Short mmCIF file of C-alpha atoms and ligand atoms in Angstrom, two decimals:
data_model
loop_
_atom_site.label_atom_id
_atom_site.label_comp_id
_atom_site.label_asym_id
_atom_site.label_seq_id
_atom_site.Cartn_x
_atom_site.Cartn_y
_atom_site.Cartn_z
CA UNK A 1 0.00 0.00 0.00
CA UNK A 2 2.98 2.27 0.74
CA UNK A 3 4.36 1.77 -2.78
CA UNK A 4 1.04 2.59 -4.30
CA UNK A 5 0.72 5.72 -2.20
CA UNK A 6 4.05 6.99 -3.51
CA UNK A 7 3.25 6.32 -7.14
CA UNK A 8 -0.20 7.81 -6.99
CA UNK A 9 0.42 10.57 -4.47
CA UNK A 10 -1.48 13.14 -6.54
CA UNK A 11 -4.47 10.89 -6.64
CA UNK A 12 -4.32 9.77 -3.02
CA UNK A 13 -3.35 12.96 -1.21
CA UNK A 14 -6.77 14.62 -1.27
CA UNK A 15 -8.36 11.43 -0.04
CA UNK A 16 -5.86 11.19 2.79
CA UNK A 17 -6.66 14.75 3.82
CA UNK A 18 -10.29 13.88 3.72
CA UNK A 19 -9.61 10.92 5.98
CA UNK A 20 -7.62 13.04 8.43
CA UNK A 21 -10.38 15.67 8.47
CA UNK A 22 -12.89 12.95 9.13
CA UNK A 23 -10.79 11.60 11.98
CA UNK A 24 -10.50 15.06 13.54
CA UNK A 25 -14.17 15.83 13.27
CA UNK A 26 -15.11 12.45 14.67
CA UNK A 27 -12.62 12.92 17.51
CA UNK A 28 -14.28 16.20 18.42
CA UNK A 29 -17.74 14.69 18.09
CA UNK A 30 -16.73 11.76 20.29
CA UNK A 31 -15.39 14.05 22.99
CA UNK A 32 -18.72 15.88 22.97
CA UNK A 33 -20.57 12.58 22.91
CA UNK A 34 -19.06 11.59 26.25
CA UNK A 35 -19.72 15.04 27.75
CA UNK A 36 -23.28 15.29 26.46
CA UNK A 37 -24.29 11.76 27.32
CA UNK A 38 -24.91 10.63 23.74
CA UNK A 39 -23.37 7.21 24.41
CA UNK A 40 -25.48 4.42 25.85
CA UNK A 41 -25.39 0.68 26.19
CA UNK A 42 -27.59 -2.08 24.88
CA UNK A 43 -27.61 -5.51 26.41
CA UNK A 44 -27.71 -8.77 24.48
CA UNK A 45 -28.77 -11.92 26.36
CA UNK A 46 -26.76 -15.16 26.09
CA UNK A 47 -28.31 -18.58 26.63
CA UNK A 48 -26.98 -21.79 28.11
CA UNK A 49 -27.71 -24.65 25.70
CA UNK A 50 -27.80 -27.50 28.21
CA UNK A 51 -30.56 -25.88 30.28
CA UNK A 52 -32.02 -23.60 27.60
CA UNK A 53 -31.93 -20.68 30.03
CA UNK A 54 -30.48 -17.20 30.27
CA UNK A 55 -26.85 -17.29 31.29
CA UNK A 56 -25.32 -13.87 30.69
CA UNK A 57 -25.55 -10.51 28.96
CA UNK A 58 -23.12 -8.65 26.72
CA UNK A 59 -22.94 -4.86 26.93
CA UNK A 60 -22.71 -3.23 23.49
CA UNK A 61 -22.04 0.47 23.07
CA UNK A 62 -24.28 2.76 21.00
CA UNK A 63 -23.92 6.38 19.95
CA UNK A 64 -26.90 8.58 19.32
CA UNK A 65 -25.29 11.36 17.26
CA UNK A 66 -27.32 14.61 17.21
CA UNK A 67 -27.08 14.91 13.41
CA UNK A 68 -26.06 11.51 12.04
CA UNK A 69 -28.45 9.52 14.22
CA UNK A 70 -27.39 6.13 15.49
CA UNK A 71 -23.70 5.48 14.67
CA UNK A 72 -22.46 1.89 14.68
CA UNK A 73 -19.62 0.94 17.05
CA UNK A 74 -18.00 -0.74 14.05
CA UNK A 75 -17.59 2.82 12.76
CA UNK A 76 -16.53 4.79 15.84
CA UNK A 77 -14.68 2.25 18.02
CA UNK A 78 -11.81 1.97 15.51
CA UNK A 79 -11.57 5.78 15.47
CA UNK A 80 -11.62 5.91 19.27
CA UNK A 81 -8.83 3.33 19.27
CA UNK A 82 -6.78 5.40 16.86
CA UNK A 83 -7.24 8.67 18.76
CA UNK A 84 -6.79 7.07 22.18
CA UNK A 85 -10.29 8.09 23.28
CA UNK A 86 -11.08 4.42 23.76
CA UNK A 87 -9.55 4.58 27.23
CA UNK A 88 -12.06 7.17 28.43
CA UNK A 89 -14.93 5.55 26.53
CA UNK A 90 -13.91 2.10 27.76
CA UNK A 91 -13.89 3.29 31.36
CA UNK A 92 -17.35 4.75 30.89
CA UNK A 93 -18.58 1.44 29.43
CA UNK A 94 -17.15 -0.58 32.32
CA UNK A 95 -18.59 1.70 34.97
CA UNK A 96 -22.00 1.92 33.28
CA UNK A 97 -22.28 -1.85 32.71
CA UNK A 98 -21.20 -2.70 36.26
CA UNK A 99 -23.49 -0.08 37.81
CA UNK A 100 -26.39 -1.41 35.75
CA UNK A 101 -25.69 -5.04 36.63
CA UNK A 102 -25.35 -4.25 40.35
CA UNK A 103 -28.72 -2.49 40.16
CA UNK A 104 -30.35 -5.44 38.41
CA UNK A 105 -28.83 -7.83 40.95
CA UNK A 106 -30.48 -5.79 43.72
CA UNK A 107 -33.77 -5.91 41.79
CA UNK A 108 -33.63 -9.70 41.82
CA UNK A 109 -31.77 -10.60 38.65
CA UNK A 110 -30.22 -14.05 39.09
CA UNK A 111 -26.50 -14.71 39.13
CA UNK A 112 -25.66 -13.86 35.52
CA UNK A 113 -22.49 -12.52 33.99
CA UNK A 114 -22.16 -9.11 32.39
CA UNK A 115 -19.70 -9.27 29.50
CA UNK A 116 -17.81 -6.09 28.59
CA UNK A 117 -15.59 -5.66 25.52
CA UNK A 118 -12.03 -4.45 26.06
CA UNK A 119 -9.91 -3.10 23.23
CA UNK A 120 -6.20 -3.88 22.90
CA UNK A 121 -5.36 -0.28 23.64
CA UNK A 122 -7.10 -0.48 27.02
CA UNK A 123 -5.23 -3.67 27.82
CA UNK A 124 -1.94 -1.84 27.35
CA UNK A 125 -2.82 0.63 30.12
CA UNK A 126 -1.00 -0.34 33.31
CA UNK A 127 -3.77 1.23 35.43
CA UNK A 128 -6.56 -0.91 33.95
CA UNK A 129 -6.42 -3.42 36.81
CA UNK A 130 -6.82 -0.68 39.44
CA UNK A 131 -9.68 0.77 37.44
CA UNK A 132 -11.59 -2.50 37.28
CA UNK A 133 -11.04 -3.15 40.97
CA UNK A 134 -12.26 0.28 42.01
CA UNK A 135 -15.30 0.04 39.73
CA UNK A 136 -16.21 -3.31 41.31
CA UNK A 137 -15.79 -1.80 44.76
CA UNK A 138 -17.75 1.33 43.88
CA UNK A 139 -20.67 -0.61 42.44
CA UNK A 140 -20.56 -3.59 44.80
CA UNK A 141 -20.79 -6.00 41.85
CA UNK A 142 -19.42 -9.47 42.61
CA UNK A 143 -16.28 -10.09 40.49
CA UNK A 144 -17.69 -13.41 39.20
CA UNK A 145 -20.57 -11.46 37.61
CA UNK A 146 -18.15 -9.50 35.43
CA UNK A 147 -16.77 -11.05 32.26
CA UNK A 148 -14.17 -9.29 30.12
CA UNK A 149 -13.99 -10.01 26.40
CA UNK A 150 -10.56 -9.68 24.83
CA UNK A 151 -9.36 -10.54 21.34
CA UNK A 152 -6.54 -12.76 20.13
CA UNK A 153 -4.69 -9.62 18.99
CA UNK A 154 -3.59 -9.21 22.57
CA UNK A 155 -0.84 -11.75 21.96
CA UNK A 156 0.77 -9.64 19.23
CA UNK A 157 3.74 -7.50 20.21
CA UNK A 158 4.58 -6.67 23.79
CA UNK A 159 1.90 -8.21 25.96
CA UNK A 160 3.49 -8.07 29.42
CA UNK A 161 1.11 -5.43 30.74
CA UNK A 162 -1.89 -7.29 29.35
CA UNK A 163 -0.75 -10.65 30.75
CA UNK A 164 -0.27 -9.15 34.19
CA UNK A 165 -3.76 -7.66 33.98
CA UNK A 166 -5.36 -10.96 32.92
CA UNK A 167 -3.66 -12.85 35.74
CA UNK A 168 -4.77 -10.19 38.19
CA UNK A 169 -8.37 -10.46 36.97
CA UNK A 170 -8.30 -14.23 37.21
CA UNK A 171 -7.05 -14.05 40.79
CA UNK A 172 -9.89 -11.63 41.53
CA UNK A 173 -12.48 -14.04 40.13
CA UNK A 174 -13.44 -11.97 37.07
CA UNK A 175 -14.31 -14.15 34.05
CA UNK A 176 -12.32 -13.79 30.84
CA UNK A 177 -13.28 -14.78 27.33
CA UNK A 178 -11.63 -14.58 23.92
CA UNK A 179 -13.91 -12.77 21.49
CA UNK A 180 -14.02 -13.33 17.71
CA UNK A 181 -12.11 -16.56 18.25
CA UNK A 182 -10.69 -18.04 15.05
CA UNK A 183 -10.23 -14.76 13.21
CA UNK A 184 -6.86 -13.79 14.72
CA UNK A 185 -3.48 -15.38 14.42
CA UNK A 186 -2.74 -16.48 17.94
CA UNK A 187 -1.00 -19.82 18.16
CA UNK A 188 -2.42 -22.62 20.25
CA UNK A 189 0.63 -22.30 22.45
CA UNK A 190 -0.45 -18.80 23.44
CA UNK A 191 -3.96 -19.99 24.08
CA UNK A 192 -2.60 -22.41 26.65
CA UNK A 193 -0.89 -19.53 28.46
CA UNK A 194 -3.88 -17.20 28.54
CA UNK A 195 -5.83 -17.43 31.81
CA UNK A 196 -9.27 -17.43 30.14
CA UNK A 197 -12.55 -19.24 30.85
CA UNK A 198 -14.33 -19.09 27.54
CA UNK A 199 -13.92 -19.04 23.77
CA UNK A 200 -16.37 -17.08 21.69
CA UNK A 201 -16.59 -18.48 18.16
CA UNK A 202 -16.71 -15.60 15.69
CA UNK A 203 -20.03 -15.10 13.96
CA UNK A 204 -18.43 -15.34 10.51
CA UNK A 205 -18.13 -19.11 11.05
CA UNK A 206 -21.79 -19.46 12.07
CA UNK A 207 -23.41 -17.78 9.09
CA UNK A 208 -23.01 -20.63 6.57
CA UNK A 209 -22.77 -23.41 9.11
CA UNK A 210 -25.10 -25.72 7.17
CA UNK A 211 -23.62 -25.29 3.70
CA UNK A 212 -19.94 -24.54 4.25
CA UNK A 213 -18.03 -27.72 5.14
CA UNK A 214 -14.98 -25.67 6.10
CA UNK A 215 -16.87 -23.51 8.58
CA UNK A 216 -18.57 -26.56 10.06
CA UNK A 217 -15.18 -28.25 10.52
CA UNK A 218 -13.69 -25.15 12.15
CA UNK A 219 -16.59 -24.92 14.58
CA UNK A 220 -16.25 -28.56 15.56
CA UNK A 221 -12.52 -28.09 16.11
CA UNK A 222 -12.96 -24.96 18.23
CA UNK A 223 -15.54 -26.70 20.42
CA UNK A 224 -13.35 -29.73 21.01
CA UNK A 225 -10.23 -27.61 21.50
CA UNK A 226 -12.06 -25.46 24.04
CA UNK A 227 -13.37 -28.45 25.93
CA UNK A 228 -9.96 -30.12 26.01
CA UNK A 229 -8.58 -26.95 27.58
CA UNK A 230 -11.47 -26.90 30.06
CA UNK A 231 -13.00 -23.78 28.55
CA UNK A 232 -16.62 -23.02 27.88
CA UNK A 233 -17.50 -22.32 24.25
CA UNK A 234 -20.08 -19.80 23.08
CA UNK A 235 -21.18 -19.12 19.51
CA UNK A 236 -22.27 -15.63 18.50
CA UNK A 237 -24.40 -14.46 15.59
CA UNK A 238 -26.82 -17.38 15.86
CA UNK A 239 -29.90 -16.43 13.84
CA UNK A 240 -31.72 -19.66 13.02
CA UNK A 241 -33.03 -22.84 14.62
CA UNK A 242 -30.82 -24.85 12.24
CA UNK A 243 -27.68 -23.08 13.43
CA UNK A 244 -28.75 -23.61 17.02
CA UNK A 245 -29.37 -27.34 16.42
CA UNK A 246 -26.00 -27.77 14.75
CA UNK A 247 -24.23 -26.12 17.70
CA UNK A 248 -26.20 -28.00 20.33
CA UNK A 249 -25.50 -31.39 18.74
CA UNK A 250 -21.78 -30.57 18.63
CA UNK A 251 -21.76 -29.72 22.33
CA UNK A 252 -21.42 -25.95 22.16
CA UNK A 253 -22.16 -24.58 25.65
CA UNK A 254 -23.83 -21.26 24.94
CA UNK A 255 -25.23 -19.12 22.17
CA UNK A 256 -25.81 -15.45 21.54
CA UNK A 257 -27.64 -14.04 18.55
CA UNK A 258 -30.87 -12.68 17.12
CA UNK A 259 -32.47 -16.12 17.34
CA UNK A 260 -32.43 -15.90 21.13
CA UNK A 261 -32.49 -12.13 21.57
CA UNK A 262 -31.44 -8.89 19.92
CA UNK A 263 -29.46 -6.31 21.87
CA UNK A 264 -32.00 -4.74 24.24
CA UNK A 265 -32.41 -1.30 25.75
CA UNK A 266 -31.63 -1.29 29.48
CA UNK A 267 -35.27 -0.85 30.46
CA UNK A 268 -36.33 -3.88 28.40
CA UNK A 269 -33.96 -6.30 30.13
CA UNK A 270 -35.97 -7.04 33.28
CA UNK A 271 -39.07 -7.83 31.20
CA UNK A 272 -36.97 -10.24 29.11
CA UNK A 273 -35.56 -11.88 32.21
CA UNK A 274 -39.04 -12.47 33.61
CA UNK A 275 -40.16 -14.18 30.43
CA UNK A 276 -37.22 -15.42 28.35
CA UNK A 277 -37.75 -17.72 25.36
CA UNK A 278 -37.00 -21.40 26.06
CA UNK A 279 -34.42 -22.95 23.78
P1 C2E B 301 -18.60 -8.00 18.92
O1 C2E B 301 -18.03 -7.80 20.28
O2 C2E B 301 -18.18 -9.19 18.16
O3 C2E B 301 -20.18 -7.95 19.16
C1 C2E B 301 -21.09 -8.74 18.44
C2 C2E B 301 -21.77 -7.94 17.35
O4 C2E B 301 -22.67 -8.79 16.65
C3 C2E B 301 -22.63 -6.80 17.88
O5 C2E B 301 -22.56 -5.76 16.92
C4 C2E B 301 -24.02 -7.41 17.91
O6 C2E B 301 -25.06 -6.46 17.88
C5 C2E B 301 -23.98 -8.24 16.67
N1 C2E B 301 -24.91 -9.38 16.69
C6 C2E B 301 -25.41 -10.03 17.77
N2 C2E B 301 -26.21 -11.05 17.39
C7 C2E B 301 -26.21 -11.06 16.04
C8 C2E B 301 -26.86 -11.89 15.05
O7 C2E B 301 -27.58 -12.85 15.34
N3 C2E B 301 -26.61 -11.59 13.75
C9 C2E B 301 -25.80 -10.56 13.38
N4 C2E B 301 -25.61 -10.34 12.08
N5 C2E B 301 -25.17 -9.76 14.28
C10 C2E B 301 -25.38 -10.01 15.59
P2 C2E B 301 -22.40 -4.25 17.36
O8 C2E B 301 -23.18 -3.99 18.60
O9 C2E B 301 -22.65 -3.42 16.15
O10 C2E B 301 -20.87 -4.15 17.75
C11 C2E B 301 -19.86 -4.31 16.79
C12 C2E B 301 -18.52 -4.40 17.43
O11 C2E B 301 -18.15 -3.17 18.07
C13 C2E B 301 -18.43 -5.45 18.53
O12 C2E B 301 -18.29 -6.73 17.98
C14 C2E B 301 -17.21 -4.97 19.28
O13 C2E B 301 -16.04 -5.40 18.63
C15 C2E B 301 -17.32 -3.47 19.17
N6 C2E B 301 -17.91 -2.95 20.41
C16 C2E B 301 -19.21 -2.83 20.78
N7 C2E B 301 -19.32 -2.31 22.02
C17 C2E B 301 -18.06 -2.11 22.46
C18 C2E B 301 -17.49 -1.59 23.67
O14 C2E B 301 -18.17 -1.22 24.64
N8 C2E B 301 -16.12 -1.52 23.74
C19 C2E B 301 -15.32 -1.93 22.70
N9 C2E B 301 -13.98 -1.84 22.84
N10 C2E B 301 -15.82 -2.43 21.57
C20 C2E B 301 -17.17 -2.52 21.44
CA1 CA B 302 -17.83 -9.01 22.08
CA1 CA B 303 -17.42 -11.14 18.70
CA1 CA B 304 -16.72 -8.85 15.97
#
């Protein structure tokens, strides 16, 4: 890409400026978003396949932009990672999700886990461990009710800070899972070293589960690998009964996806919990 850029600099330069402008304006918008309370969380239920019951919830960030409307995290999280704003946004997500879960626990929600996504950039912050501990203290949420989702990318480059954090979280009793599993490049040797509890099979493998032999084989391998390492395995992006059946027969432990529930607004969660669909 570098070579191309040099050869076509006249063609690419305006586009690059456009990209930089876009980054700057989104950075400013994001700063305002935090200040003005335009960010909020939705909560997507996860089901246990053996019992067919609700098992956990994943917090997913949303941005209600005053002009653009609802902006997808797929659009603004990468920008926040690039600008470094992810650390402030990530702290807000953690505090909001834990506060919400502690509230629901008081209102009678059973012992479920609240999964929160962490970006690589957050995991490189040496103070992240202190932050999680003080948020748990502040909110009174039991550590076992918090689950942190990390990606395989964590193993790339210098991961000392991240490894220390993960070990600290494990000692504390916080659950850890590897998100988007199968899409990164981590070796199995690394997987053995990571103190995690769960593998989350990426939704790209689920989509064509019935027709794509390769995807089906990968899913079977991930499930048996996970079980051999004593990890729970969850599949995300499950949209149909057929996908669910496939996963259940192969011994997958949990699912998340539109088939069970869409991401819900906070005030819809208790109603869902009182009357969840049976799988
Ligand atoms: P992810 O962590 O892999 O989250 C799963 C995504 O799949 C979510 O997209 C969810 O809404 C979507 N999804 C759930 N069930 C289904 C289904 O059955 N079918 C399909 N097609 N999609 C389904 P969303 O909410 O747009 O989030 C996109 C990504 O943005 C997330 O992927 C995650 O990487 C990132 N993200 C979201 N919230 C946060 C956050 O608080 N912090 C960080 N660092 N990243 C976040
Ligand atoms: Ca996730
Ligand atoms: Ca994922
Ligand atoms: Ca993803």
